[in-house]
Structure formats: C-alpha cells, structure tokens
PDB file of C-alpha atoms in Angstrom:
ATOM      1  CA  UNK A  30      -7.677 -19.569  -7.980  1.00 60.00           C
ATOM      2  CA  UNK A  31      -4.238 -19.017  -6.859  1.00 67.00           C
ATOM      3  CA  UNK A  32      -3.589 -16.453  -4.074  1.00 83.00           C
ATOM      4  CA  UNK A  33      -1.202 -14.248  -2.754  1.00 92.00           C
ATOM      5  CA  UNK A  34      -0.530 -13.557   0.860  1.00 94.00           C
ATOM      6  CA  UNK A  35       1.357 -10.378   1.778  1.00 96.00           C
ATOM      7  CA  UNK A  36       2.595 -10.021   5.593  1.00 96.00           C
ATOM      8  CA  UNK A  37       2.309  -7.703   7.557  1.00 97.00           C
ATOM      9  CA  UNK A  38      -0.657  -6.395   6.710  1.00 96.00           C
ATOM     10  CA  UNK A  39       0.036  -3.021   8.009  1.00 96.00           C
ATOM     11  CA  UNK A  40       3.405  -1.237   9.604  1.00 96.00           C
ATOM     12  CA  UNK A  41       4.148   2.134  11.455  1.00 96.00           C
ATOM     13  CA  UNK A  42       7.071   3.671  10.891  1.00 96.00           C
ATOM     14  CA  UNK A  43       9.320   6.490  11.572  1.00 97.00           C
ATOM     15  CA  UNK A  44      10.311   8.593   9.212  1.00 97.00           C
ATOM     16  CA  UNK A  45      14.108   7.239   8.266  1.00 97.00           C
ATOM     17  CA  UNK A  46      12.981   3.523   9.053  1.00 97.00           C
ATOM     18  CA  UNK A  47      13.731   0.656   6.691  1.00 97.00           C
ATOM     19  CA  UNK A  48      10.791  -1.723   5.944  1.00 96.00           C
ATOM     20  CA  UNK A  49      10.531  -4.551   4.761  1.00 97.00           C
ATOM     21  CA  UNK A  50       7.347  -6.757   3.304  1.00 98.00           C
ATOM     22  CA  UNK A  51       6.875 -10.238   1.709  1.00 97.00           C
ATOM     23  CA  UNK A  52       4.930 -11.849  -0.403  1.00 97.00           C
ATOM     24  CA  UNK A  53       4.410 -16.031  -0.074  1.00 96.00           C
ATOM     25  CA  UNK A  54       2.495 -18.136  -2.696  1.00 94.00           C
ATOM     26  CA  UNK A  55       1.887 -21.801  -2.620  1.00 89.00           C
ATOM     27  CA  UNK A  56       1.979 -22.255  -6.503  1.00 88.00           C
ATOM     28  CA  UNK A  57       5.440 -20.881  -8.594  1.00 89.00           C
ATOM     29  CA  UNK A  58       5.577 -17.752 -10.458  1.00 89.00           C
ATOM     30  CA  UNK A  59       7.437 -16.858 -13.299  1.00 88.00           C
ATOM     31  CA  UNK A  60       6.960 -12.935 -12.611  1.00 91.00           C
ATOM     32  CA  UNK A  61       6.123 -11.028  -9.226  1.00 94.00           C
ATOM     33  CA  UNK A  62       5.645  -7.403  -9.482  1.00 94.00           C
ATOM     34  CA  UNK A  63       5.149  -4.876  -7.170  1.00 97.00           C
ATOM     35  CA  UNK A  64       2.669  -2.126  -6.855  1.00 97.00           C
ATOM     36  CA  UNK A  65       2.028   0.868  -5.069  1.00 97.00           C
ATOM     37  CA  UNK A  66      -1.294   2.576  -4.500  1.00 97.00           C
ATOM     38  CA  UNK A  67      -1.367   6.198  -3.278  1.00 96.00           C
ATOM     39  CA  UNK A  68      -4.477   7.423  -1.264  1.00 92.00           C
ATOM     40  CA  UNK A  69      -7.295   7.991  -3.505  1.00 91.00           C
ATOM     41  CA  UNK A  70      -5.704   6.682  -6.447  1.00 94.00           C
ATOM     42  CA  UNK A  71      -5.054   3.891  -9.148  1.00 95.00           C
ATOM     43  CA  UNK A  72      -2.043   1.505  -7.960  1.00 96.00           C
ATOM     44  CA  UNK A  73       1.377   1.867  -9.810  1.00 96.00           C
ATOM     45  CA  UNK A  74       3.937  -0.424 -11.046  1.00 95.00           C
ATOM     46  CA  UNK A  75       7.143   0.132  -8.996  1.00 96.00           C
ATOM     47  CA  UNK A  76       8.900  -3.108 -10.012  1.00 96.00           C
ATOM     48  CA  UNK A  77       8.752  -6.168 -12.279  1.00 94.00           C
ATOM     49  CA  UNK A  78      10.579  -9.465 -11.429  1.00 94.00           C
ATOM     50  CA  UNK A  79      11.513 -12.042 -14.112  1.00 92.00           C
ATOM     51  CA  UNK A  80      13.842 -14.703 -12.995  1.00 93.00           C
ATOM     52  CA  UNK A  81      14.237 -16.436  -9.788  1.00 94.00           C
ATOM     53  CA  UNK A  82      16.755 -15.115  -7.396  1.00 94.00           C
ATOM     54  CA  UNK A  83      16.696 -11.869  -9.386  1.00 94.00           C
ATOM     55  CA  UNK A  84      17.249  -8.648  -7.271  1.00 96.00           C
ATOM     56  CA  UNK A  85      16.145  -5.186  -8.558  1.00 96.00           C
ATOM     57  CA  UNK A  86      16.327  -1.744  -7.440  1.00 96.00           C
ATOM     58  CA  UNK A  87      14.339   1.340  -8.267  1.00 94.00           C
ATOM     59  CA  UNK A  88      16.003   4.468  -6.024  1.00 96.00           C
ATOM     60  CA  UNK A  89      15.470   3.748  -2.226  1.00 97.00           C
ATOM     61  CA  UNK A  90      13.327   0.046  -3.222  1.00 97.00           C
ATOM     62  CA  UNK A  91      14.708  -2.941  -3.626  1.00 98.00           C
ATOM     63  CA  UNK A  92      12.689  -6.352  -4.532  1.00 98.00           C
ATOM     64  CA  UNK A  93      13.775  -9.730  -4.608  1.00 97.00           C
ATOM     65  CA  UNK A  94      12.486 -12.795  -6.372  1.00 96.00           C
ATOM     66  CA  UNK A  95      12.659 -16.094  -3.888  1.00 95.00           C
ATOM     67  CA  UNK A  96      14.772 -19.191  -5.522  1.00 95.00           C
ATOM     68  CA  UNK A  97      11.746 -21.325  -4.914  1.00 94.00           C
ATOM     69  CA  UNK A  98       9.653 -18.918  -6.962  1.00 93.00           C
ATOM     70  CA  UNK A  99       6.951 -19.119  -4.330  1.00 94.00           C
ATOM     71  CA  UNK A 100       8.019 -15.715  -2.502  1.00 96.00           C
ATOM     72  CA  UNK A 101       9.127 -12.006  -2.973  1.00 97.00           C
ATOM     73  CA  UNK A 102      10.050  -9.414  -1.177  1.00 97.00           C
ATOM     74  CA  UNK A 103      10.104  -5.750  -1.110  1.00 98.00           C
ATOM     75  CA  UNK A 104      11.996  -3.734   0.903  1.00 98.00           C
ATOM     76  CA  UNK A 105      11.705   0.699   1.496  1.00 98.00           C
ATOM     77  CA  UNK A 106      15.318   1.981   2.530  1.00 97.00           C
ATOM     78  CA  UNK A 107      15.257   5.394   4.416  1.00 97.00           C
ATOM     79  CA  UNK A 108      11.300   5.872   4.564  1.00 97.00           C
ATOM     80  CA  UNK A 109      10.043   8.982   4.231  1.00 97.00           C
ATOM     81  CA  UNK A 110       6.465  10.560   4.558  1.00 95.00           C
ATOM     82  CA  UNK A 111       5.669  10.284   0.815  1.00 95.00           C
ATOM     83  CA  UNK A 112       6.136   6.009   0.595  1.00 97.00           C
ATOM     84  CA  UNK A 113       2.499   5.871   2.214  1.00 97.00           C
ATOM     85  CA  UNK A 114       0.447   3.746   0.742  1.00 97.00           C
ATOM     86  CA  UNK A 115      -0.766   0.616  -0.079  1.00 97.00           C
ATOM     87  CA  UNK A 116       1.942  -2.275  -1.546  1.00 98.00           C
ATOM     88  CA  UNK A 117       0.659  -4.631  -3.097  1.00 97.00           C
ATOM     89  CA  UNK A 118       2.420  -8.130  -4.948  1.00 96.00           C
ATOM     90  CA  UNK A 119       0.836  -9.454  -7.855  1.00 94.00           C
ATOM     91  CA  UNK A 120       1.334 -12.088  -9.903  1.00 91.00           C
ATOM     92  CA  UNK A 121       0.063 -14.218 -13.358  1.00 86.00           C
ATOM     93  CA  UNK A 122      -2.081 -16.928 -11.831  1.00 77.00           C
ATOM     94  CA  UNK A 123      -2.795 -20.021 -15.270  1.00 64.00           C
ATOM     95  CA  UNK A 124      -1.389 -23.142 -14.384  1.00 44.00           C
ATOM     96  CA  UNK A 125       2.717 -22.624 -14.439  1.00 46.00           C
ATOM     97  CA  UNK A 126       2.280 -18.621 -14.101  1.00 47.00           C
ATOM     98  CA  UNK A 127       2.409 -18.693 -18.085  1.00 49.00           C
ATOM     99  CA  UNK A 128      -0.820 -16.804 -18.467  1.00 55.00           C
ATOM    100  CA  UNK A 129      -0.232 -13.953 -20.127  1.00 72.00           C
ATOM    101  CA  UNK A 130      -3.968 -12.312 -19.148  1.00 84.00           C
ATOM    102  CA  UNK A 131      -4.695 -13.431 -15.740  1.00 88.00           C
ATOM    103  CA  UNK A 132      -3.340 -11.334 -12.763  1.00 90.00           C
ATOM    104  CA  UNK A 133      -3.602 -11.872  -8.938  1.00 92.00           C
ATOM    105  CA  UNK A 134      -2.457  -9.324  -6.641  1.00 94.00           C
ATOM    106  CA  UNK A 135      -1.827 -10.215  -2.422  1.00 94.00           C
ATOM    107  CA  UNK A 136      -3.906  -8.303  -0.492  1.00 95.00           C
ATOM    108  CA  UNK A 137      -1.791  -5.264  -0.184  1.00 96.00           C
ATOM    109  CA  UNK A 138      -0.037  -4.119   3.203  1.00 97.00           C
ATOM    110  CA  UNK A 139      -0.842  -0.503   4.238  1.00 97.00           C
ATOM    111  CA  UNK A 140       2.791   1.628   5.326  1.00 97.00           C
ATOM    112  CA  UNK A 141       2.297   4.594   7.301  1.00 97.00           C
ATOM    113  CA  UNK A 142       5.450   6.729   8.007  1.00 96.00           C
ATOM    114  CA  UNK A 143       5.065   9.095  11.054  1.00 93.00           C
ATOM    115  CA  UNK A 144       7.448  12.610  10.173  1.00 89.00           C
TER     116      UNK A 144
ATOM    117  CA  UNK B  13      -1.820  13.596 -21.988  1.00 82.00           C
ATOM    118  CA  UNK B  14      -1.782   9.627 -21.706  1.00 81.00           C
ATOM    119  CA  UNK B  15      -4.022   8.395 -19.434  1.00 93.00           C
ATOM    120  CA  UNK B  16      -6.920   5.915 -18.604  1.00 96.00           C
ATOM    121  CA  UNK B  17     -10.504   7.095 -17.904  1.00 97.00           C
ATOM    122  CA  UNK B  18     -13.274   5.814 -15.765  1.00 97.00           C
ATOM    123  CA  UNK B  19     -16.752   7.321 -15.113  1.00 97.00           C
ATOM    124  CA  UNK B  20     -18.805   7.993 -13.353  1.00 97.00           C
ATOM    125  CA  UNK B  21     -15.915   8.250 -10.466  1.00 97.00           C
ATOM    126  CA  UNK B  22     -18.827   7.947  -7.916  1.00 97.00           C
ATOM    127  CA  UNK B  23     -22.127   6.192  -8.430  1.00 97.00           C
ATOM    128  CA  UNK B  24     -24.905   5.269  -6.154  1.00 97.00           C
ATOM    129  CA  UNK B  25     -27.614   3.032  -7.341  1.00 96.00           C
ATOM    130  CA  UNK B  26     -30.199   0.325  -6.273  1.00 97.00           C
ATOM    131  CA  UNK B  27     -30.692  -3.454  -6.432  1.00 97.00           C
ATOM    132  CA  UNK B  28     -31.290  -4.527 -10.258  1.00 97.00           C
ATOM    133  CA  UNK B  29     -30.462  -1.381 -12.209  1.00 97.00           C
ATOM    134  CA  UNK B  30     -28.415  -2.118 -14.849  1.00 97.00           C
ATOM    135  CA  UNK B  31     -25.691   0.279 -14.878  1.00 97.00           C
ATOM    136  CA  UNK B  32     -22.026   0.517 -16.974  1.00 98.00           C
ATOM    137  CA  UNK B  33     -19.108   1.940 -15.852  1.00 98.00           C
ATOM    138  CA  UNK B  34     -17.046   3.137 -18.781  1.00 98.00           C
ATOM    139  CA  UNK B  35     -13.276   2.800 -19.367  1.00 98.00           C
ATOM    140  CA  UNK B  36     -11.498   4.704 -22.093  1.00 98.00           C
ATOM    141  CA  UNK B  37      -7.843   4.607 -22.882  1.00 97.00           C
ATOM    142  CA  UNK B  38      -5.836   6.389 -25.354  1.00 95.00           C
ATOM    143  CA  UNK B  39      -2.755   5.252 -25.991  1.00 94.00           C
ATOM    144  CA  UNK B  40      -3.239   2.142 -28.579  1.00 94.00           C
ATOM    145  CA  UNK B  41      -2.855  -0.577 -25.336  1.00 94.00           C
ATOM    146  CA  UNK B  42      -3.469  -4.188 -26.786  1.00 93.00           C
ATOM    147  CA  UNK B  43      -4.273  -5.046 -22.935  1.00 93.00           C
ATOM    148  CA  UNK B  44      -6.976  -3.456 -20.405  1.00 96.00           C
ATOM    149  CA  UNK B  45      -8.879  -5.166 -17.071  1.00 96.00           C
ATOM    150  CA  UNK B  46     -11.375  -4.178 -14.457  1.00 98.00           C
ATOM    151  CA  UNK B  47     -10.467  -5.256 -10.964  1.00 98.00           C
ATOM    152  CA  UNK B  48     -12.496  -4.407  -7.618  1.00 98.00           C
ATOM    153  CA  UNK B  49     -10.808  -3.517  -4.020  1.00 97.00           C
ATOM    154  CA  UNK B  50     -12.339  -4.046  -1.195  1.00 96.00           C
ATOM    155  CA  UNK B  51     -11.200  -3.607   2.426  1.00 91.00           C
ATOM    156  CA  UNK B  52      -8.873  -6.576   3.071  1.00 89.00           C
ATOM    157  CA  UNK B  53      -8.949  -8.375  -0.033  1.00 92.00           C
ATOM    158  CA  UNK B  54      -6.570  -6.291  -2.169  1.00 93.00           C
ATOM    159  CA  UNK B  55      -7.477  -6.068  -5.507  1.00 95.00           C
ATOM    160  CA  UNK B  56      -9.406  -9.125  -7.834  1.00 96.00           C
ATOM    161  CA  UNK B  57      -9.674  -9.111 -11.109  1.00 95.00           C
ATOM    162  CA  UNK B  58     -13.256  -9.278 -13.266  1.00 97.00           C
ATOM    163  CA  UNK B  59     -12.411  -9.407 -16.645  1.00 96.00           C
ATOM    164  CA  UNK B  60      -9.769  -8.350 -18.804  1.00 94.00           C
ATOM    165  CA  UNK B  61      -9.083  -8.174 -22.232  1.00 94.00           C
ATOM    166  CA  UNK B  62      -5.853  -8.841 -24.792  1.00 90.00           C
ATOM    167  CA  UNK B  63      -7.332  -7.323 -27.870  1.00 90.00           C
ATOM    168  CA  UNK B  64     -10.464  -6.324 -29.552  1.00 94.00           C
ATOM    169  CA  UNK B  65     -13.290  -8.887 -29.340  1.00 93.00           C
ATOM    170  CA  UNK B  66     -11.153 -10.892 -27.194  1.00 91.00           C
ATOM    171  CA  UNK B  67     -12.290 -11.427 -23.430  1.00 94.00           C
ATOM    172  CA  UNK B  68     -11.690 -13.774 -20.890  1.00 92.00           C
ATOM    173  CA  UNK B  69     -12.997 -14.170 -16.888  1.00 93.00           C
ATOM    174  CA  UNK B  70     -10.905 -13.265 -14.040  1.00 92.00           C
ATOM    175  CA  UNK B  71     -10.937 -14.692 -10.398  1.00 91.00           C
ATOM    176  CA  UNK B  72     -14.394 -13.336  -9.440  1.00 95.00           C
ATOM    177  CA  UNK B  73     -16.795 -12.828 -13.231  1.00 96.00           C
ATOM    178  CA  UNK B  74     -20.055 -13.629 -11.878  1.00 97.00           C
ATOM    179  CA  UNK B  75     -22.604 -10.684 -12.098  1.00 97.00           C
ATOM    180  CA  UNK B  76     -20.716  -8.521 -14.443  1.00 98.00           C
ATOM    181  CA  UNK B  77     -20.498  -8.073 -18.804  1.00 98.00           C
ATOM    182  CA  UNK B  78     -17.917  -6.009 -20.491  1.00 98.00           C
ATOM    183  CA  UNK B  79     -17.070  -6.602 -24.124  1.00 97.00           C
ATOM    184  CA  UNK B  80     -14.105  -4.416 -26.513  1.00 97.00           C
ATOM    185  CA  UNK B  81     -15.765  -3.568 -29.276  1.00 97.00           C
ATOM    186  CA  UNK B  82     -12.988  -1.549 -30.228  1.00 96.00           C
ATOM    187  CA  UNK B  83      -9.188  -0.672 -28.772  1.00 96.00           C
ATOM    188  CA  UNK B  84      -9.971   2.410 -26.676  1.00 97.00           C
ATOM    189  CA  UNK B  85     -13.021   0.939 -24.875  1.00 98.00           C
ATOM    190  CA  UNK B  86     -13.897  -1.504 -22.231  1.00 98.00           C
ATOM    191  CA  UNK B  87     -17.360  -0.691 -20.812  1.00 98.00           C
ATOM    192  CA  UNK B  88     -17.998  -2.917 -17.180  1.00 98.00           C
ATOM    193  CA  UNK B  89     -21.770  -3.732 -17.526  1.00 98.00           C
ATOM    194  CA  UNK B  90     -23.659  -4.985 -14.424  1.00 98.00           C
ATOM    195  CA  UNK B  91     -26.867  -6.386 -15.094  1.00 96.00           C
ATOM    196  CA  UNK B  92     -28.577  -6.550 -12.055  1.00 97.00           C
ATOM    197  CA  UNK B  93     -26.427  -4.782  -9.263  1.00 98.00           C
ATOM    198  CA  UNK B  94     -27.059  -6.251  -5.819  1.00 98.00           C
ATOM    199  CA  UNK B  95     -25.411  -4.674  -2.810  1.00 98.00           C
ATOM    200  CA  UNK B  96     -22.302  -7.281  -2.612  1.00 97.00           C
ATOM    201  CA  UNK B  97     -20.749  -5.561  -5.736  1.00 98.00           C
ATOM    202  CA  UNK B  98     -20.272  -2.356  -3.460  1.00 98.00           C
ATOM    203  CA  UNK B  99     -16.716  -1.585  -4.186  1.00 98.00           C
ATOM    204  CA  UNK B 100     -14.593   0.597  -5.625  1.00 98.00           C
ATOM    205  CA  UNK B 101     -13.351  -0.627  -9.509  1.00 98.00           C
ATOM    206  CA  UNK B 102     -10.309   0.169 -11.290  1.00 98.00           C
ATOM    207  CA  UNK B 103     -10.085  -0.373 -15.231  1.00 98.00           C
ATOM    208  CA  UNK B 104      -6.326  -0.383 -16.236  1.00 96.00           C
ATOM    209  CA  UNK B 105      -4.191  -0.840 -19.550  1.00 95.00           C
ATOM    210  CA  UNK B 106      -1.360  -2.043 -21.061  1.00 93.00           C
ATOM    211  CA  UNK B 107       0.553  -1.824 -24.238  1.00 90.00           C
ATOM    212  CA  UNK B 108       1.528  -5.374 -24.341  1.00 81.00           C
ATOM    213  CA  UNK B 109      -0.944  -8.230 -24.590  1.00 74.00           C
ATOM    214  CA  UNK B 110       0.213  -9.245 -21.526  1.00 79.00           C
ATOM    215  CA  UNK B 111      -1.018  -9.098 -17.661  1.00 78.00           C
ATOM    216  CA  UNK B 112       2.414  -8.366 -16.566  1.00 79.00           C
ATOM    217  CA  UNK B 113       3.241  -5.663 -18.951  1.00 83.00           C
ATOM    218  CA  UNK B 114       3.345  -2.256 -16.931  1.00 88.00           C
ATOM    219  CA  UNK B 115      -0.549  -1.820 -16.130  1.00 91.00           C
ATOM    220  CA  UNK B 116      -1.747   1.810 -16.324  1.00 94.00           C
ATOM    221  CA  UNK B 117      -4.808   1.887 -13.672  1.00 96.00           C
ATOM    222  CA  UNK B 118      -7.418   4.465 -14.210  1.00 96.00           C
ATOM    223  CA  UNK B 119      -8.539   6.661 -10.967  1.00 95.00           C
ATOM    224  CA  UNK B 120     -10.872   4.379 -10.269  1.00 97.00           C
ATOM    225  CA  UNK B 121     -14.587   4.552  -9.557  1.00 98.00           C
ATOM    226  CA  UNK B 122     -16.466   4.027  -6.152  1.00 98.00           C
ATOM    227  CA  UNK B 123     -19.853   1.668  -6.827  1.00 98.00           C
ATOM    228  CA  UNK B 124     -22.837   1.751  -4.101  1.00 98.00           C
ATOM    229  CA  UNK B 125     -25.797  -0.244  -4.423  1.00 97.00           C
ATOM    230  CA  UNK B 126     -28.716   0.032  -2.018  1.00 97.00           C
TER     231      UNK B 126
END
C-alpha cells in the first residue's frame, strides 16, 4: 500500500524551541491530517488538511498542505514541556486518496522538550 | 461521558488461543477501525468499518476477524495468535463514514503472545 514517511524521526528540544516536522508521500493526497499521541494513550486529531497549499493553525501549531499534494508539514511554535509526544501524519490511501475508509498514518516522530 | 472502550487493556496469551479484544463506542459513530503500533512503524490499520455489517481490510488483515453486528461494537477476533501480532491495538471511531472524519481512538490495549 501507500506509505507515509515522516522525518525526523525523533527531536530534542528546549523548552521555547520551534520545531518543525514533515511528512513526504510518493502518491497525492487529497487530505493530510495530523495527530498527536500522548504517552500511554490513544493518538488525537490536532489538524485536518483539505486543499493543496492550504495553511491551518490550531493555537501555537501550524500545518501546511504541499502544492504537489505529496507533502505536509507541521510545525510547534514556542514548545513547551506538555507538546511531548508522538506526531504522527496520516492520510486516505485508495487509488487518488478518494477512499473514504482506508487510512495510513507515517510512522510518527517522537518530540521531547527538555524544561 | 463520550468515549471509546477497549478491553482487556493488557492481555497475555499463548500461540493459537483464540482471543477477542472488544471495542465499544457510544456515541452513534457510522465509522470505527482497529490499528496496531509497533516500535518504528507508526500505526497500520487492520480493519475498519463504515456501518453495520459493512467491513473492509486495511494495510495488514491477515490473522485477524472482526465483524459490526451492530453500531456500538467492533470486536477484533484473532484466531490463532502467534507471537508476531505482539503489539499494542487501538480501536477508534468516527461520526462520519469517513476515515478522515475526526477519529476518536480508544486507550488502547497491549497484546502478548508467548
């Protein structure tokens, strides 16, 4: 199936930091969406992407949706201890990302934030 | 208090004993999915579901059931558990019929097979 890769893989921050992750595909999407998954819990949504070169906010994060359709990003202004976690992109992976059941997520990068 | 529920949250077992994991949701989703995360390979989805009676394979099916026999319910079944499905599973929900719909992800449940 299709995948998902998500770079870096891991980051160490300071506290205050900006980060900044991306996700790369080799197939289009017609959605990206971004998740977050707290230590010893179930991942949750933090923002959904519709349209190419769209560029949403939720508070301090701020994801973008590549023109070619292939990429995304996601970026943490101001870190601070509580945005560790796991990120993770995901995806609908039928041919032309019009599935509407089918959902591949990147394999997550892991953001530690050092107080 | 909405919410999606998984159990057992911890389960260790042995080669070829069937076992289910349930997942119960109660808040009239159309949409729900098991997924397993393991180290490095993020999360994969099994099976998932857009409405009762009606389910479809994910990106890695093989060695696992489920079946929605009605809204609030999709039970993971494994067969004959062998120690490569080790992992920890997440059942999750939407309202929508849709995979990219805001998913609501249970609290997951951590599978060990000797």
């Amino acid at each position: 199936g299709q995948q998902l890769n998500q770079s870096p893989q891991s980051m160490f921050i300071q506290e205050g930091e900006d980060v900044s992750m991306n996700c790369t595909s080799s197939s289009i999407f017609n959605t990206w969406l971004w998740y977050k998954q707290e230590p010893g819990e179930g991942p949750v949504l933090l923002i959904a992407l519709y349209k190419a070169g769209e560029l949403t906010s939720n508070g301090r994060l701020t994801a973008q949706f590549g023109i070619t359709r292939k990429d995304s990003f996601l970026n943490i202004s101001a870190s601070i201890p509580s945005d560790v976690g796991i990120y993770f992109c995901a995806g609908p992976t039928n041919a032309g990302g019009t599935s509407y059941g089918k959902l591949t997520f990147g394999q997550g990068t892991i953001l530690t934030v050092h107080p | 208090e909405a919410q999606v529920t998984q159990n057992p949250r911890y389960l260790i077992t042995v080669t070829g004993k069937k076992l289910t994991v349930t997942c119960s949701q109660n808040m009239n989703h159309e949409y729900m999915s098991w997924y397993r995360q393991d180290p490095g390979l993020g999360l994969r989805q099994i099976y998932y579901s857009m409405n009762v009676e009606v389910t479809d394979k994910g990106d890695v099916p093989e060695g696992y059931k489920v079946s929605r026999k009605e809204k609030r319910n999709f039970p993971l079944i494994l067969e004959s558990p062998s120690p490569n499905q080790t992992s920890l599973y997440f059942c999750a929900s939407s309202l929508g019929g849709a995979s990219t719909d805001t998913q609501y992800f249970g609290p997951g449940t951590r599978l060990t097979v000797l």
